[in-house]
Coordinates of C-alpha atoms in Angstrom, one line a residue:
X1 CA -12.3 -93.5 -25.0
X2 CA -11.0 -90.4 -24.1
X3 CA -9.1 -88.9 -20.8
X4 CA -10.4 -85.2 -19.8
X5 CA -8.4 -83.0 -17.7
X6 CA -11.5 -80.1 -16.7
X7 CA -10.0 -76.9 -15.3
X8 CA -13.2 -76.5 -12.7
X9 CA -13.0 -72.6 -12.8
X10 CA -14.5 -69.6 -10.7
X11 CA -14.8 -67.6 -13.8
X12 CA -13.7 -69.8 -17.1
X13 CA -13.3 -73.8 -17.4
X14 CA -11.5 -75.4 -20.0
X15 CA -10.9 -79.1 -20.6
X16 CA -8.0 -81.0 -22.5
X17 CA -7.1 -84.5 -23.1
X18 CA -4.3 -86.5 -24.4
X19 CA -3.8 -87.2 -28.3
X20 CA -2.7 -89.8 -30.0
X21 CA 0.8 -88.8 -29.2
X22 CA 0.5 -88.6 -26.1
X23 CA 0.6 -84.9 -25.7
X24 CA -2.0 -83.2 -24.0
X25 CA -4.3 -80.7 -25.9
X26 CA -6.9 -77.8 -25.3
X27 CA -10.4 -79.4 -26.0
X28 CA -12.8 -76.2 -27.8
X29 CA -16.5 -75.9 -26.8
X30 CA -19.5 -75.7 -28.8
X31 CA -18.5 -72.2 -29.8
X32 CA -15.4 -72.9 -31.4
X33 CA -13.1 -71.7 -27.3
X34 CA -10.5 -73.4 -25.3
X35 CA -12.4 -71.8 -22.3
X36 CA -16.6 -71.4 -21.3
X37 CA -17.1 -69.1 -18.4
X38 CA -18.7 -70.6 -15.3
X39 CA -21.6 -69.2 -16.0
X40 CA -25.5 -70.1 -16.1
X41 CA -28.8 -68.6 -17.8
X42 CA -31.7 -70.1 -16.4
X43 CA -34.3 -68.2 -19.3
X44 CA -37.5 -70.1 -18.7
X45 CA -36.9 -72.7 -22.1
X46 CA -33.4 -74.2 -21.9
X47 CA -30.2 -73.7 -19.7
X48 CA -27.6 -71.9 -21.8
X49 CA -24.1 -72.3 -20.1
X50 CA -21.0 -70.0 -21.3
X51 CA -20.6 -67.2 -23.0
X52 CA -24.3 -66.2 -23.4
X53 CA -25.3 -66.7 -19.4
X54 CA -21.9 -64.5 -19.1
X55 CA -23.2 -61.2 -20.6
X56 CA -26.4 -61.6 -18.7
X57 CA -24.4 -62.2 -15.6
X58 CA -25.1 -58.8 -13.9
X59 CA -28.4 -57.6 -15.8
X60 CA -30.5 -57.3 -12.8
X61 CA -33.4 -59.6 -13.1
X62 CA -31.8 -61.7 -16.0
X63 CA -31.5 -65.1 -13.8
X64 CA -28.0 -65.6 -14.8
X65 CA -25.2 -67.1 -11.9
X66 CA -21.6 -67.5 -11.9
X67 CA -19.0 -67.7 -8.8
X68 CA -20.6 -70.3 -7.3
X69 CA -17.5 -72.3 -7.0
X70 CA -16.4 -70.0 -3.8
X71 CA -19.7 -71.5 -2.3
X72 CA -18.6 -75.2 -3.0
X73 CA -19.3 -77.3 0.3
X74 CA -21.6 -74.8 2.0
X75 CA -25.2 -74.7 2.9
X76 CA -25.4 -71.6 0.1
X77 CA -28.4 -72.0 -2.2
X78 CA -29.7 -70.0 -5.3
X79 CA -33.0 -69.0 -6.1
X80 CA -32.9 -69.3 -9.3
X81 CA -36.3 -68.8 -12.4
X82 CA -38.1 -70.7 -8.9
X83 CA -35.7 -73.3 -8.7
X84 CA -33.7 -73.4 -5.3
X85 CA -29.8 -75.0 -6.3
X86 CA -26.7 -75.8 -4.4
X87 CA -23.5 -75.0 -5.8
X88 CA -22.9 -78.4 -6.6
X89 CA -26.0 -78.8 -8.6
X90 CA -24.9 -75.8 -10.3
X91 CA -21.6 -77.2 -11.0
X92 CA -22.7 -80.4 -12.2
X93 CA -24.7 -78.4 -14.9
X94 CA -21.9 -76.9 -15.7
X95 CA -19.7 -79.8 -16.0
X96 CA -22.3 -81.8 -18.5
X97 CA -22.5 -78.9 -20.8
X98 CA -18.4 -79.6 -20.4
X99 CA -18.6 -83.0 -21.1
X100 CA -21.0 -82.8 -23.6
X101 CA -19.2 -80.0 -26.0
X102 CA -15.4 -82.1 -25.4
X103 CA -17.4 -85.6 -26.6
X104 CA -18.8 -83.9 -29.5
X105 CA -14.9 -83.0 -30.3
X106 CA -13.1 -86.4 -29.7
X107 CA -15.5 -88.5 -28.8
X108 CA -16.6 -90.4 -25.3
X109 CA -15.2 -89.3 -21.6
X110 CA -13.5 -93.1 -20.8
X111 CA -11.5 -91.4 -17.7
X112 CA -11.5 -88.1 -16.0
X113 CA -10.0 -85.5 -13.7
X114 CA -11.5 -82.4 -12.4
X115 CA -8.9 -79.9 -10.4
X116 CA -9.5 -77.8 -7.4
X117 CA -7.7 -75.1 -5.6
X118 CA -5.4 -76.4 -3.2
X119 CA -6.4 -74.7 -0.1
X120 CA -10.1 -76.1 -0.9
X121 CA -11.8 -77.9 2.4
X122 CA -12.4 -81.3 2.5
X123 CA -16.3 -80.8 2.1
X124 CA -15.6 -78.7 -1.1
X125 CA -13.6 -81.0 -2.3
X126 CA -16.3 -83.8 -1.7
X127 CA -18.8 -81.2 -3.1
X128 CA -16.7 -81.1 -6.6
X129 CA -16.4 -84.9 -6.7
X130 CA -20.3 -85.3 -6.2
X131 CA -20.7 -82.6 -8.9
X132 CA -18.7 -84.1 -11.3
X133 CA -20.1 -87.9 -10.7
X134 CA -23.9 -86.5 -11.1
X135 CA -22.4 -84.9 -14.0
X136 CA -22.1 -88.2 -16.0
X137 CA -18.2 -87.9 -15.3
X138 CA -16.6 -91.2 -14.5
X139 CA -14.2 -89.4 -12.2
X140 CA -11.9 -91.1 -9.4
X141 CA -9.7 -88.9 -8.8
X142 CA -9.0 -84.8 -8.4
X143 CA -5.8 -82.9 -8.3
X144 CA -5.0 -79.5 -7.0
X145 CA -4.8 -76.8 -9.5
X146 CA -1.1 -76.0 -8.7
X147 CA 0.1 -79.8 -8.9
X148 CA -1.9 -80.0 -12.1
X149 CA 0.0 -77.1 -13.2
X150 CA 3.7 -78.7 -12.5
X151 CA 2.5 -81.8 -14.0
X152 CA 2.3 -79.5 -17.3
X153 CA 5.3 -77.4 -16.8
X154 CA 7.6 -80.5 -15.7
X155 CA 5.9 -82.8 -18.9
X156 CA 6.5 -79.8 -20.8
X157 CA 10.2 -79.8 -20.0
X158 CA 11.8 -82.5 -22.1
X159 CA 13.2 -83.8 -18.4
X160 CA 15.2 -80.3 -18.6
X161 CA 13.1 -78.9 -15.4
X162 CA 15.1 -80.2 -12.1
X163 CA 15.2 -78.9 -8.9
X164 CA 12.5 -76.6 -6.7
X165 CA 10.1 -74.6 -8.3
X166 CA 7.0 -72.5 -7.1
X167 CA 3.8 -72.8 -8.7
X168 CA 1.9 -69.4 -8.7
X169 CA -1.8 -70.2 -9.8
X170 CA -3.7 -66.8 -9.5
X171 CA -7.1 -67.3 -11.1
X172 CA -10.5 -65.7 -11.6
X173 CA -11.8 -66.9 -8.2
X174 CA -9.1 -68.4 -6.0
X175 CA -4.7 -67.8 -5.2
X176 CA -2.7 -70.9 -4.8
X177 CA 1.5 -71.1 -4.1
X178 CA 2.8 -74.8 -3.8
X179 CA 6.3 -75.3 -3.8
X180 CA 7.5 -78.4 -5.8
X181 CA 10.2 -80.1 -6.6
X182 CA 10.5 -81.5 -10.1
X183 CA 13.0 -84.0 -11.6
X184 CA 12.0 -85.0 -14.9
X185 CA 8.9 -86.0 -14.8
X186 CA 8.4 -86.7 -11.2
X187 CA 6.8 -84.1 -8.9
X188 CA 6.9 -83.6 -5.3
X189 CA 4.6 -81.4 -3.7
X190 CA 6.8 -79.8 -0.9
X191 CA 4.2 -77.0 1.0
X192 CA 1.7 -75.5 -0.2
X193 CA -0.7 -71.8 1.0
X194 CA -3.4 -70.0 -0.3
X195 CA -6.8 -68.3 0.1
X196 CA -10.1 -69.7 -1.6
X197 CA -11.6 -66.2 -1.7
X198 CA -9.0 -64.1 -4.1
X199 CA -8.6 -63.8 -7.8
X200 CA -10.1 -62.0 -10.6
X201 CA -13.4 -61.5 -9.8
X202 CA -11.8 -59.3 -6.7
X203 CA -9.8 -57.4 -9.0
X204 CA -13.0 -55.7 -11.5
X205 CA -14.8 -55.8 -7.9
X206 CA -11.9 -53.5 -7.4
X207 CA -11.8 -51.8 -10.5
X208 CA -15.4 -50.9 -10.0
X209 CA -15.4 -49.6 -7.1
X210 CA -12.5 -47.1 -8.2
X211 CA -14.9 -46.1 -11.3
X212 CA -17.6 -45.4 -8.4
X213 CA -15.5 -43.2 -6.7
X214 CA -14.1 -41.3 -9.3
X215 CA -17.3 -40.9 -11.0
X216 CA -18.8 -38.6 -8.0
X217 CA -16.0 -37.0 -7.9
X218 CA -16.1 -36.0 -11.0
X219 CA -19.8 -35.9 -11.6
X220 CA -21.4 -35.7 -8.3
X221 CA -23.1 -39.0 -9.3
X222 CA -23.7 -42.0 -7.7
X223 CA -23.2 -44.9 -9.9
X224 CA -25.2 -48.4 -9.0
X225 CA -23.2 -51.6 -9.7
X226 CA -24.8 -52.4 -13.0
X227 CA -24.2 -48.7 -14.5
X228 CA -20.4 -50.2 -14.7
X229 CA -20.4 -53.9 -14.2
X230 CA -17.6 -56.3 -13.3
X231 CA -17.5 -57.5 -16.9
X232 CA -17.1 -54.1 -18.3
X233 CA -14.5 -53.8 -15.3
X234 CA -13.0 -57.2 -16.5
X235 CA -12.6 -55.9 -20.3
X236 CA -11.1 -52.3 -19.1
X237 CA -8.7 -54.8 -16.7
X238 CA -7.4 -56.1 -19.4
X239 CA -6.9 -53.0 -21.2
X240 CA -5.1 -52.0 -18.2
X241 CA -2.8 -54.8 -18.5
X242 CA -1.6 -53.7 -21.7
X243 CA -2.0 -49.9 -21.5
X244 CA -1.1 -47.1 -18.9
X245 CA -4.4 -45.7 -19.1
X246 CA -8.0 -46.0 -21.0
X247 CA -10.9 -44.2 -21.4
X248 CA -14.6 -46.0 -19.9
X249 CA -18.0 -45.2 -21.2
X250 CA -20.1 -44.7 -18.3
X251 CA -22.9 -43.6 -18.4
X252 CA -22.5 -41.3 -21.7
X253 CA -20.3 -39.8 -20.0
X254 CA -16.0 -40.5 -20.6
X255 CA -14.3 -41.9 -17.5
X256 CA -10.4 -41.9 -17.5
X257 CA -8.8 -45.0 -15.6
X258 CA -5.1 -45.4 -15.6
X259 CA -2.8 -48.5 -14.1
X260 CA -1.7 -46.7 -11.6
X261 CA -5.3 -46.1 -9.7
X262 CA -6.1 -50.3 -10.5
X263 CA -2.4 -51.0 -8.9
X264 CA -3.4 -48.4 -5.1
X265 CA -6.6 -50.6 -5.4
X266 CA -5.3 -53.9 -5.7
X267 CA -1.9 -53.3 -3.4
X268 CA -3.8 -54.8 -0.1
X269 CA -4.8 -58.1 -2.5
X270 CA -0.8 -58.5 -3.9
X271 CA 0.0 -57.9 -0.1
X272 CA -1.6 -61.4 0.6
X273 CA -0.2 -63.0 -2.2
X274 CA 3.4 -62.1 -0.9
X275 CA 2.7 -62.8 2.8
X276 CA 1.3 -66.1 1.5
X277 CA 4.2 -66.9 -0.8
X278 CA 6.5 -66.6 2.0
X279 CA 4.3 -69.1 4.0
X280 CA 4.9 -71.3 1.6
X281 CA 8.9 -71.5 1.2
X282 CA 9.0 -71.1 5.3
X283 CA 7.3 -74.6 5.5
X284 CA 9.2 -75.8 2.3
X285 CA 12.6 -75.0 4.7
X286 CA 13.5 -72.8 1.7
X287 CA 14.9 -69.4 0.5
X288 CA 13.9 -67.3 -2.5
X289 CA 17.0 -68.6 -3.7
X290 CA 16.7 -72.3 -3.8
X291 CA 13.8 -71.9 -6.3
X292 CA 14.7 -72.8 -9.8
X293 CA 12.1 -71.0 -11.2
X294 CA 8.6 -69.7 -11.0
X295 CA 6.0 -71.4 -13.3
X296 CA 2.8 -68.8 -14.2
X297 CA -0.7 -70.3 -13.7
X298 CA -4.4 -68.9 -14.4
X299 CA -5.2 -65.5 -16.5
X300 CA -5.1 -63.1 -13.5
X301 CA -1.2 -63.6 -13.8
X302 CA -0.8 -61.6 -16.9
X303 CA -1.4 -58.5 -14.6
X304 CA 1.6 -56.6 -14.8
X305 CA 1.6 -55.6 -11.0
X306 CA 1.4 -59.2 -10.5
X307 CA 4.4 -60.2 -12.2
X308 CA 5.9 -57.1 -10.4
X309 CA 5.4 -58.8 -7.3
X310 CA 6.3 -62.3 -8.2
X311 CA 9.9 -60.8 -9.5
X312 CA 10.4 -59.0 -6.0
X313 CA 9.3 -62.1 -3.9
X314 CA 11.2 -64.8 -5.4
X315 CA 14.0 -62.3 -7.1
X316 CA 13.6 -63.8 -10.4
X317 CA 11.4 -63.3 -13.4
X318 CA 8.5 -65.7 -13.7
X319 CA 7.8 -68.2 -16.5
X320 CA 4.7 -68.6 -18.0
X321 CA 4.3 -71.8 -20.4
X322 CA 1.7 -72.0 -23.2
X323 CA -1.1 -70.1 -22.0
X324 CA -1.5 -69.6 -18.7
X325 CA -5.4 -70.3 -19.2
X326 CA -5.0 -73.8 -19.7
X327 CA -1.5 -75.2 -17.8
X328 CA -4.3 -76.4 -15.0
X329 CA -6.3 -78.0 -17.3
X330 CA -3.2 -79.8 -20.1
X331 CA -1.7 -80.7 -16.9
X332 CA -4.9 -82.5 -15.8
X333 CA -5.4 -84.6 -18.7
X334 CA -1.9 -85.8 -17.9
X335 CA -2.9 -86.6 -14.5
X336 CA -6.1 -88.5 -16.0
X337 CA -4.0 -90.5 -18.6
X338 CA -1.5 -91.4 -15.4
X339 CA -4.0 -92.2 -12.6
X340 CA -6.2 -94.4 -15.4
X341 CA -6.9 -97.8 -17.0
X342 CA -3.6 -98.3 -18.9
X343 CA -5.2 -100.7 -21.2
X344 CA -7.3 -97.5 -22.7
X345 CA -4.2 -95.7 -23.6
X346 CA -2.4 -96.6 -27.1
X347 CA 1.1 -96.9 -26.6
X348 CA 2.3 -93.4 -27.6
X349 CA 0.4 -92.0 -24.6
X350 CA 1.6 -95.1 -22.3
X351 CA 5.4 -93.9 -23.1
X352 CA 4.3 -90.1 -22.6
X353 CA 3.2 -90.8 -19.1
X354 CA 4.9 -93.8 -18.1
X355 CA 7.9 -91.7 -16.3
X356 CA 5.7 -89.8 -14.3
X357 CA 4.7 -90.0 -10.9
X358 CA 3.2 -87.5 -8.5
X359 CA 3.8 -87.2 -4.7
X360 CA 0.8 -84.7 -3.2
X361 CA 0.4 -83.5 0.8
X362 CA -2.3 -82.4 2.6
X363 CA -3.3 -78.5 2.5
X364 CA -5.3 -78.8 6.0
X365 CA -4.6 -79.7 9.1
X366 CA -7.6 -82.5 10.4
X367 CA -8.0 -83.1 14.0
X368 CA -10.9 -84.0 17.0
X369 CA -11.9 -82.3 19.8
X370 CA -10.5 -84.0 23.4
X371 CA -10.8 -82.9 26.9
X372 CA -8.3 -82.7 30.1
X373 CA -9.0 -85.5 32.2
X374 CA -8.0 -83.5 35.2
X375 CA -10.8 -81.2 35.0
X376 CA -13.2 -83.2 32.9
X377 CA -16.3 -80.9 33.0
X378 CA -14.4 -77.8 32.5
X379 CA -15.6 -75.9 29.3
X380 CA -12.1 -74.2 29.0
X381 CA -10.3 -77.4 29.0
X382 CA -11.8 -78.8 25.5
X383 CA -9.1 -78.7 23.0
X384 CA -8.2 -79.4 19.5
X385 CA -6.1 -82.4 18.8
X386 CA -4.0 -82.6 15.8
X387 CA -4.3 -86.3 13.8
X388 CA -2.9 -85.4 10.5
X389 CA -0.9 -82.2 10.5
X390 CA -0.9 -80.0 6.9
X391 CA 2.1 -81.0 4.8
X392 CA 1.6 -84.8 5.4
X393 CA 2.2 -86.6 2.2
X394 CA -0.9 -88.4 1.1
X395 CA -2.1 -91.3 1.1
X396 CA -1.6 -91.7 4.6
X397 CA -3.1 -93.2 7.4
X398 CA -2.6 -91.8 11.2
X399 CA -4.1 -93.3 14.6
X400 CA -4.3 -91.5 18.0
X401 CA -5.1 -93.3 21.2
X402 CA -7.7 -91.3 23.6
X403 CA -9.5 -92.0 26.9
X404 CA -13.0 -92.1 28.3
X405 CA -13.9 -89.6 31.0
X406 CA -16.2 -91.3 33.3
X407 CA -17.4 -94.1 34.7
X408 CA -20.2 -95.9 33.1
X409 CA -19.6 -93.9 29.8
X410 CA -21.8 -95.4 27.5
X411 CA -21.0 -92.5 24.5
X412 CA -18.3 -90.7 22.9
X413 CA -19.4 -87.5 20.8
X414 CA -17.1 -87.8 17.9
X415 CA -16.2 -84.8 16.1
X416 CA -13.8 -83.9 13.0
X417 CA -12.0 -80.5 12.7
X418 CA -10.3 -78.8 10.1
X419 CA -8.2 -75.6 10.3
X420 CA -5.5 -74.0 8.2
X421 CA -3.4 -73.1 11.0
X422 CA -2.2 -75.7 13.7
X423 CA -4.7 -74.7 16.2
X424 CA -6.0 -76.5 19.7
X425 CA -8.5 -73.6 20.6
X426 CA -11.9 -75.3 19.3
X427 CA -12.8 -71.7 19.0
X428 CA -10.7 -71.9 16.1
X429 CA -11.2 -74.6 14.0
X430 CA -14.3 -75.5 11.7
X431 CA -16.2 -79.3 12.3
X432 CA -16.8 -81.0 9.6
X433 CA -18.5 -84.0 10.8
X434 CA -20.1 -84.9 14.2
X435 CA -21.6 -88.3 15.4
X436 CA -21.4 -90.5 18.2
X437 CA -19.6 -93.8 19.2
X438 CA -21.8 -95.6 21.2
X439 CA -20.1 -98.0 24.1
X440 CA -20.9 -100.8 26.3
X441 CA -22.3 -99.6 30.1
X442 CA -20.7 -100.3 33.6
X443 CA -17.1 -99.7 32.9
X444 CA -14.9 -97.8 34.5
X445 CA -12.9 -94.5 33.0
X446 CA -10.2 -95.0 31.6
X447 CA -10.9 -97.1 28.7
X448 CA -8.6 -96.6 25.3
X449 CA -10.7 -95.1 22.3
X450 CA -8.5 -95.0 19.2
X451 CA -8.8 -92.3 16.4
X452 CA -7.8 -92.9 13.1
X453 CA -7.4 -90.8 9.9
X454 CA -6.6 -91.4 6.8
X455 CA -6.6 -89.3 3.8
X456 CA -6.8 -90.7 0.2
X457 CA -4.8 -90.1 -2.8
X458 CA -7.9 -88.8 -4.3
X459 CA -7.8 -85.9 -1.4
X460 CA -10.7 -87.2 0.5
X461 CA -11.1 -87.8 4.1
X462 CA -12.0 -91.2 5.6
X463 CA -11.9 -91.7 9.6
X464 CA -12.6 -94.1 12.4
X465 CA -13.9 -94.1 15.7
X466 CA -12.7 -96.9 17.3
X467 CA -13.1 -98.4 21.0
X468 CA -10.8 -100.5 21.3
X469 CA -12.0 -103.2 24.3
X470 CA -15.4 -104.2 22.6
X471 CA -14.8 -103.5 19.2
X472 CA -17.4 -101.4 18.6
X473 CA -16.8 -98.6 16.0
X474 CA -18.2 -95.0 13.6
X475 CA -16.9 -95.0 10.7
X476 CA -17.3 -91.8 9.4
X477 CA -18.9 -89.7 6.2
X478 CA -17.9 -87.1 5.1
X479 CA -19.6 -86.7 1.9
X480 CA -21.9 -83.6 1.4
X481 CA -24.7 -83.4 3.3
X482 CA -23.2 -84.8 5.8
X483 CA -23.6 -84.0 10.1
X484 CA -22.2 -80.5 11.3
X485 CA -21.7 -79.3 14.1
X486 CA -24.4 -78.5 17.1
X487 CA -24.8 -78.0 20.7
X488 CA -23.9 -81.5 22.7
X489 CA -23.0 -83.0 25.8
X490 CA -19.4 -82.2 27.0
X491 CA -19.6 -84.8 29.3
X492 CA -19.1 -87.1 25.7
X493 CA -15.9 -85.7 25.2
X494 CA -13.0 -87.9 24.9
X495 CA -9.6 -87.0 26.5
X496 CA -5.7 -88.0 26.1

């Protein structure tokens, strides 16, 4: 029985595992690849997943999809050859065909890991783990892309790597920066920052938007999206990576591009990626220079404007292990081999793993919604309360002690937030669940309601209502699917 790492990718997955040494490996698809694009062809017959749905990605009418991992956790659904699909029933396609093309290479799944960014919400993270279970994937546990990433880089050390180190995962689809430090084999996740919506795919958005423009300028021409589509922008992206300038075939007409017109177009997206960086060592309580080093993850970091900006941020030249392609995904089969049945591992791959451990915090901050006692029906005094704050080390397990408003209270409207930033405007902050705590009639205000959070090493949320005098409690779920937000009675509200 195998262990699979899968690299869960806007644009490309990969998968790896851990040999008989105990190393971890790239696992190659049907086709022969370390990577399959995230990509689907829904032609009528069969599904083709990969390289063949890729090239009829943006053919208009062709019933191909890809980037639906930026939809992960939302009510987005494709229509698709007249089937309507999620983004999780999209991903679990594309994790069988995964899981099928790795087995046919080294034979049965036993364990496995599936990453996600690190600034993912807790209902796309539930939406990946609900992918990958419908998927025929016995999976327990997920790890953010970055950590998987350090787990890689640190493994790959020889115990050489100590100190703090910055993790810079810039991918097809999403931007993570987690600070870490690394001793031996033992990682700490210190802070971490991000966006979900900035990668690659922005970039030959980018890119294609400049050939647009330059096109009626020089022709007088308006070009639709599909006369110069994001994966002829991808290809000329590359080019650009490697060359100051290239010539583009548009229509049968020559186009001249150079890497100084892709650098203007991408300067606001780099911008981000610096501000956010800085994020990240201000909650770390570090400097540019405490960093040790900083490890190179995902494909969108070969860019040389990128590397540009990683040099002036952190005033040293990143380091970029192996391929960058796959770091997230070797580093993830690590993770599987450490969080799994130890009695499946031979003793090679016990030793390999055995000195490892892995101390994760949260990305989010999680909180309910409360009210001021003092003005109990006043709109303007509902508030976000903080339960557990971002940068808590997980697992963990936090309980807050509220209050009921009124007399003869029989229900509390329960409510969980989320936010990025430490926010108590309600205006502000995104509900994830909603339910109700119901309680026992004729008492008087006043009476203690306990909230409790706790979120699991395998980055999930679990929390509890709780009123304290009789007992009676929600527990609640936040799998997908589950309650949002809609109008309710304020006078449900608890307060502090």
């Amino acid at each position: 029985m195998a262990f699979f790492g899968i690299d869960l990718g806007t644009t490309f997955c990969s998968v790896a595992t851990i040999d008989e040494t105990g190393r971890p490996v790239s696992i190659s698809n049907e086709a022969g690849s370390n990577s399959t694009p995230s990509c689907i062809l829904f032609d009528g017959s069969d599904t083709p997943v990969g390289e063949v749905a890729r090239k009829q990605l943006f053919v208009p009418g062709a019933n191909a999809i890809g980037r639906f991992k930026r939809d992960m956790g939302t009510s987005k659904t494709y229509e698709l050859d007249g089937n309507t699909l999620t983004p999780t029933e999209l991903s679990c396609l594309l994790l069988r065909k995964l899981k099928e093309d790795a087995e046919k290479m080294v034979g049965p799944c036993g364990e496995a890991v599936v990453t996600i960014p690190a600034n993912f919400a807790n209902e796309a993270r539930e939406a990946t783990l609900a992918a990958a279970r419908s998927a025929g994937l016995n999976v327990k546990y997920i790890v953010n892309e970055p950590t998987a990433a350090a787990l890689y880089y640190a493994f790959n050390g020889d115990a050489k790597v100590s100190g703090n180190y910055a993790i810079y995962d810039l991918g097809g689809g999403t931007f993570d920066i987690s600070i870490v430090k690394i001793n031996g084999q033992d990682v700490e996740v210190l802070a971490t920052d991000g966006v979900s919506k900035l990668g690659g795919d922005d970039f030959d958005r980018a890119l294609q938007l400049v050939v647009q423009k330059k096109f009626l300028a020089l022709h007088g021409e308006t070009l639709d999206d599909a006369d110069f589509d994001r994966n002829e922008a991808e290809e000329q992206k590359k080019s650009l990576s490697k060359r100051d300038s290239v010539k583009a075939r548009v229509n049968r007409k020559n186009i001249e591009l150079t890497r100084s017109e892709f650098e203007e177009a991408l300067s606001s997206f780099i911008a981000q990626t610096e501000m956010l960086c800085e994020s990240a060592l201000e909650q770390a309580g570090l400097e540019p220079s405490d960093i040790e080093a900083v490890f190179l993850a995902g494909g969108s970091t070969r860019i040389p404007l990128v590397k540009e900006s990683v040099k002036r941020t952190f005033n040293k030249e990143p380091i970029a292990g192996a391929n960058v392609d796959f770091v997230v995904s070797l580093g993830a089969a690590l993770y599987a081999a450490h969080k799994g049945d130890p009695s499946k591992l031979s003793s090679a791959q016990r030793n390999s793993i055995e000195k490892m451990s892995v101390e994760e915090r949260t990305s989010k901050y999680f909180g309910t919604l409360s009210m001021d006692s003092e003005n109990a029906r006043s709109e303007s005094r509902l508030s976000n309360s903080i339960i557990i704050p971002k940068g808590e080390v997980i697992p963990c397990e936090i309980t807050k002690s509220f209050s009921t408003i009124q007399d003869g209270q029989t229900a509390v409207n329960c409510k969980v937030t989320e936010s990025g930033t430490p926010e108590t405007d309600p205006r502000f902050v995104k509900i994830i669940w909603e339910g109700e705590l119901e309680l026992p009639p004729g008492r008087d205000a006043g009476q203690e309601v306990t909230v409790t959070f706790g979120y699991d090493d395998n980055q999930t949320m679990n929390c509890r209502f709780l009123d304290v005098g009789s007992k009676k409690e929600t527990v609640v779920d936040l799998s997908p699917g589950s309650a949002k937000m809609d109008s309710s009675n304020i006078d449900k509200f608890t307060v502090e």
